Amino acid sequence: MKIILAIVFLLLFINKNFGQSSYCSFSGNVYEADTKKELGLGYVIVESLNIIKSINEDGFFKIDSIPIGKYKIKIRNLGYLEILDTLIFYKDKNNYHKDYYVLFPVINYEVKKLKEYEIYHDNLRKSADDKSIINFIIDDFEYEKGTIHFYPKFVNNTEWPVYILEEKECINPLVISVFNSNNEKIQRNVISLECDTRMFYNPDTSDLIKIEPNSTYDYKKSEVELYDFSRMPKDEYTIEIFYEFYKPMLLRIYRTDDIEKYSSEIKAARIGLRGKYQANKKIVFKN
């Protein structure tokens, strides 16, 4: 199924003393057309001036002290095609108004599911306070350039750090979003991966070990601290892990009546590059 997303981009140029100055400033707000909500955490580039400004969480940006002239700007947001536009600033014009930009998603893809199976709590270990600790690695697919591996680590069933290791290439940025059962976004983080750390997973000790640069293993490691779900209301939560040009990963967490126990469904073992299929693997943890 193809999904087309549009962004309504409102760009308002403001300069109170435009006729008396060789410089101007402009600001704008980025909106998502379907939801009419602000679309933040992207950035705007003024090419010839090498200016890069972030779009904040509310979809707002502002660039100051732009000389009068003609410029190319780029508007980028994770998951959407880049916009390239030409803007001209005139001395005799007090305001410049650009109503709409339309952005389309980077990917239209179909998902091919390879297999799914169940794993039970056979490898449970108990901590001093008798809370369950699970360390489990999803990694039974052959490597290929650009493959991303998802390492969930469940500690005391309360905090859920997410380990993501990427082979050969570093892809930035990474977006982590958390949704409740009403599909309301309750958290969104944008992070960058370390691009020079070489790691190896030791299945005997469940450790990630830094190794020598001449090794054939080349991984980048990122740890993302998510919500403490023990403090959240009973509900079903979906964690979306998204890279540009890649199929999103989904991690679903079901908050139960028992504050120390969760059942979880983890979807995604590999994310294929654009134009390739996604290999899915579902792990169901049962108490």
Coordinates of C-alpha atoms in Angstrom, one line a residue:
M1 CA 0.0 0.0 0.0
K2 CA 1.4 3.3 -1.0
I3 CA 1.1 6.2 1.5
I4 CA 1.4 9.8 0.4
L5 CA 2.1 12.4 3.1
A6 CA 2.0 16.1 2.4
I7 CA 3.5 18.9 4.5
V8 CA 2.0 22.3 4.4
F9 CA 4.9 24.7 4.8
L10 CA 4.1 28.3 5.8
L11 CA 7.1 30.6 5.3
L12 CA 6.7 34.2 6.5
F13 CA 9.5 36.7 6.0
I14 CA 9.7 39.5 8.5
N15 CA 11.8 42.6 8.3
K16 CA 10.5 45.7 10.0
N17 CA 13.2 48.0 8.6
F18 CA 13.6 46.3 5.2
G19 CA 13.8 49.5 3.2
Q20 CA 16.6 50.8 5.4
S21 CA 18.8 47.7 5.7
S22 CA 20.7 45.4 3.4
Y23 CA 19.8 42.5 5.6
C24 CA 16.6 40.7 6.5
S25 CA 15.4 37.8 8.7
F26 CA 12.7 35.2 8.0
S27 CA 10.9 32.6 9.9
G28 CA 8.5 29.8 9.2
N29 CA 6.3 27.0 10.5
V30 CA 6.2 23.5 9.1
Y31 CA 2.9 21.6 9.2
E32 CA 1.8 18.1 8.3
A33 CA -1.1 18.4 5.8
D34 CA -3.2 15.4 6.9
T35 CA -3.1 16.1 10.6
K36 CA -2.5 19.9 10.4
K37 CA 0.0 19.4 13.3
E38 CA 3.4 21.0 13.5
L39 CA 6.2 18.8 12.0
G40 CA 9.4 19.5 13.8
L41 CA 12.9 18.3 14.2
G42 CA 14.0 18.9 10.6
Y43 CA 16.3 21.7 9.3
V44 CA 16.6 24.5 6.7
I45 CA 19.7 25.1 4.7
V46 CA 20.7 28.4 2.9
E47 CA 23.1 26.9 0.5
S48 CA 25.4 29.8 -0.7
L49 CA 25.7 31.1 2.9
N50 CA 26.3 27.7 4.4
I51 CA 23.6 28.4 7.0
I52 CA 21.8 25.5 8.7
K53 CA 19.0 26.2 11.1
S54 CA 17.0 23.5 13.0
I55 CA 13.2 23.3 12.9
N56 CA 12.2 23.0 16.6
E57 CA 9.7 20.5 18.1
D58 CA 6.9 23.0 17.4
G59 CA 7.7 23.1 13.7
F60 CA 9.2 26.7 13.9
F61 CA 12.4 28.1 12.6
K62 CA 14.0 31.5 12.2
I63 CA 17.1 32.7 10.3
D64 CA 18.5 36.2 11.0
S65 CA 20.7 38.6 9.1
I66 CA 20.3 37.4 5.5
P67 CA 21.8 39.8 2.9
I68 CA 19.6 41.1 0.1
G69 CA 19.9 38.8 -2.9
K70 CA 18.9 35.4 -4.5
Y71 CA 19.4 32.2 -2.6
K72 CA 18.6 28.5 -2.8
I73 CA 17.2 26.9 0.3
K74 CA 16.7 23.2 1.2
I75 CA 14.1 22.0 3.6
R76 CA 14.7 18.5 5.1
N77 CA 12.7 16.4 7.5
L78 CA 13.4 12.7 8.3
G79 CA 11.3 10.4 6.2
Y80 CA 10.4 13.0 3.5
L81 CA 11.9 14.0 0.2
E82 CA 14.0 17.1 0.3
I83 CA 12.6 20.4 -1.0
L84 CA 14.8 22.8 -3.1
D85 CA 13.5 26.3 -3.6
T86 CA 14.9 29.6 -4.8
L87 CA 14.1 32.8 -2.8
I88 CA 14.8 36.4 -3.9
F89 CA 14.9 39.3 -1.4
Y90 CA 14.2 42.7 -2.8
K91 CA 15.0 46.1 -1.1
D92 CA 11.6 47.5 -2.0
K93 CA 9.5 44.7 -0.5
N94 CA 8.7 44.7 3.1
N95 CA 7.3 41.1 3.4
Y96 CA 7.8 37.9 1.5
H97 CA 5.2 35.2 1.8
K98 CA 5.3 31.6 0.5
D99 CA 2.2 29.6 1.3
Y100 CA 2.8 25.9 0.6
Y101 CA 5.5 23.4 0.1
V102 CA 4.5 19.7 -0.4
L103 CA 6.8 17.0 0.8
F104 CA 6.4 13.3 -0.2
P105 CA 7.7 10.3 1.9
V106 CA 11.1 8.9 1.0
I107 CA 9.8 5.3 0.7
N108 CA 6.8 3.5 -0.8
Y109 CA 7.5 -0.1 0.1
E110 CA 5.9 -3.5 0.5
V111 CA 6.9 -5.7 3.4
K112 CA 7.7 -9.3 2.9
K113 CA 7.5 -11.4 6.1
L114 CA 10.0 -14.3 6.3
K115 CA 9.1 -16.1 9.5
E116 CA 7.9 -15.8 13.1
Y117 CA 8.2 -18.0 16.1
E118 CA 8.0 -17.9 19.9
I119 CA 10.6 -17.9 22.6
Y120 CA 9.8 -18.4 26.3
H121 CA 11.5 -17.3 29.5
D122 CA 13.8 -20.2 29.6
N123 CA 16.8 -18.0 30.1
L124 CA 15.5 -15.9 33.0
R125 CA 17.9 -14.9 35.7
K126 CA 16.9 -13.4 39.1
S127 CA 18.3 -10.3 40.6
A128 CA 18.6 -9.6 44.4
D129 CA 15.2 -8.1 44.5
D130 CA 13.7 -11.0 42.6
K131 CA 12.9 -9.1 39.5
S132 CA 13.2 -10.8 36.1
I133 CA 16.2 -9.9 33.9
I134 CA 16.2 -10.8 30.3
N135 CA 19.1 -10.4 27.8
F136 CA 18.2 -11.5 24.4
I137 CA 19.8 -10.8 21.0
I138 CA 18.0 -10.9 17.7
D139 CA 20.6 -11.8 15.1
D140 CA 20.2 -14.9 13.0
F141 CA 20.2 -13.3 9.5
E142 CA 23.2 -13.1 7.1
Y143 CA 24.9 -9.7 7.1
E144 CA 24.8 -7.3 4.2
K145 CA 26.0 -3.8 3.8
G146 CA 23.7 -1.4 5.5
T147 CA 21.9 -4.0 7.6
I148 CA 20.7 -2.8 11.1
H149 CA 20.5 -5.2 14.0
F150 CA 18.2 -4.6 16.9
Y151 CA 19.4 -5.5 20.4
P152 CA 16.7 -5.2 23.1
K153 CA 17.9 -5.4 26.6
F154 CA 15.2 -5.8 29.4
V155 CA 16.5 -4.8 32.8
N156 CA 14.1 -5.4 35.7
N157 CA 11.2 -5.0 33.4
T158 CA 11.0 -1.3 34.1
E159 CA 13.4 0.6 32.0
W160 CA 13.9 -0.5 28.4
P161 CA 17.2 0.6 26.9
V162 CA 17.4 -0.1 23.2
Y163 CA 20.7 -1.1 21.6
I164 CA 21.1 -0.6 17.9
L165 CA 24.2 -1.9 16.0
E166 CA 24.7 -1.0 12.4
E167 CA 27.1 -2.8 10.1
K168 CA 29.6 -1.0 7.9
E169 CA 27.8 2.3 7.4
C170 CA 26.7 5.1 9.8
I171 CA 23.2 6.4 9.2
N172 CA 22.0 9.6 10.9
P173 CA 19.8 10.7 12.5
L174 CA 17.8 8.1 14.3
V175 CA 14.3 8.9 15.5
I176 CA 12.7 7.1 18.5
S177 CA 9.0 7.7 18.9
V178 CA 6.6 6.2 21.6
F179 CA 2.9 6.0 21.0
N180 CA 0.0 4.9 23.2
S181 CA -2.9 2.7 22.1
N182 CA -4.8 5.8 20.8
N183 CA -1.8 6.4 18.4
E184 CA -0.9 9.5 20.3
K185 CA 2.8 10.4 20.3
I186 CA 4.0 10.7 23.9
Q187 CA 7.7 10.9 23.2
R188 CA 10.0 11.7 20.2
N189 CA 13.8 11.7 20.3
V190 CA 16.3 12.4 17.6
I191 CA 19.8 11.0 18.2
S192 CA 23.0 10.5 16.3
L193 CA 25.0 7.3 16.2
E194 CA 28.6 7.0 17.1
C195 CA 30.4 6.2 13.8
D196 CA 33.7 4.9 14.9
T197 CA 33.1 2.3 17.6
R198 CA 33.8 -1.3 16.7
M199 CA 31.8 -3.8 18.9
F200 CA 31.3 -7.5 19.1
Y201 CA 28.4 -9.3 20.8
N202 CA 29.5 -12.2 23.1
P203 CA 26.5 -14.6 23.4
D204 CA 28.1 -16.4 26.4
T205 CA 28.3 -13.2 28.6
S206 CA 25.7 -11.1 26.8
D207 CA 28.3 -8.3 26.6
L208 CA 29.2 -5.9 23.8
I209 CA 33.0 -5.9 23.5
K210 CA 35.1 -3.3 21.8
I211 CA 37.6 -4.9 19.4
E212 CA 40.6 -3.9 17.3
P213 CA 40.2 -1.7 14.2
N214 CA 41.6 -4.3 11.9
S215 CA 38.9 -6.8 12.8
T216 CA 36.3 -7.8 10.3
Y217 CA 33.6 -6.7 12.7
D218 CA 32.6 -3.1 12.3
Y219 CA 29.7 -1.9 14.4
K220 CA 28.3 1.4 15.7
K221 CA 26.6 1.3 19.0
S222 CA 23.9 3.6 20.4
E223 CA 22.0 3.2 23.6
V224 CA 18.6 5.0 23.8
E225 CA 16.9 5.3 27.2
L226 CA 13.2 5.1 26.8
Y227 CA 10.2 5.5 29.1
D228 CA 10.1 3.9 32.5
F229 CA 7.0 1.9 31.7
S230 CA 6.5 0.9 35.3
R231 CA 5.2 4.5 35.9
M232 CA 2.9 4.5 32.8
P233 CA -0.8 3.7 32.9
K234 CA -2.0 0.2 31.8
D235 CA -2.0 0.3 28.0
E236 CA -0.4 -0.9 24.9
Y237 CA 2.6 1.1 23.8
T238 CA 4.4 1.1 20.4
I239 CA 8.0 2.2 20.1
E240 CA 9.0 3.2 16.5
I241 CA 12.6 3.2 15.5
F242 CA 13.1 5.0 12.2
Y243 CA 16.1 5.6 9.9
E244 CA 15.8 7.6 6.8
F245 CA 15.6 5.3 3.7
Y246 CA 14.9 2.3 5.9
K247 CA 11.7 0.5 6.9
P248 CA 10.8 1.4 10.5
M249 CA 11.2 -1.1 13.3
L250 CA 8.3 -1.5 15.8
L251 CA 8.6 -2.7 19.4
R252 CA 5.3 -3.2 21.2
I253 CA 5.1 -3.2 25.0
Y254 CA 1.9 -4.3 26.8
R255 CA 1.6 -2.7 30.3
T256 CA -0.3 -5.2 32.5
D257 CA -1.9 -5.0 35.9
D258 CA 1.2 -6.5 37.6
I259 CA 3.7 -3.6 37.7
E260 CA 6.7 -6.0 37.4
K261 CA 5.4 -8.1 34.5
Y262 CA 5.1 -7.3 30.8
S263 CA 4.4 -9.3 27.7
S264 CA 6.1 -7.9 24.7
E265 CA 6.1 -8.4 21.0
I266 CA 9.2 -7.4 19.1
K267 CA 8.9 -7.0 15.3
A268 CA 11.9 -6.6 13.1
A269 CA 15.2 -8.3 12.9
R270 CA 16.5 -6.6 9.8
I271 CA 15.6 -3.4 7.9
G272 CA 16.2 -3.5 4.2
L273 CA 17.5 -0.6 2.2
R274 CA 15.1 1.3 0.0
G275 CA 13.8 -1.0 -2.8
K276 CA 14.6 -4.2 -0.9
Y277 CA 12.3 -6.2 1.4
Q278 CA 12.2 -6.2 5.1
A279 CA 12.9 -9.4 7.0
N280 CA 10.5 -9.7 10.0
K281 CA 10.9 -11.8 13.0
K282 CA 8.4 -11.8 15.8
I283 CA 9.4 -12.7 19.4
V284 CA 6.6 -13.2 21.9
F285 CA 7.8 -13.3 25.6
K286 CA 5.4 -15.2 27.8
N287 CA 5.4 -15.5 31.6

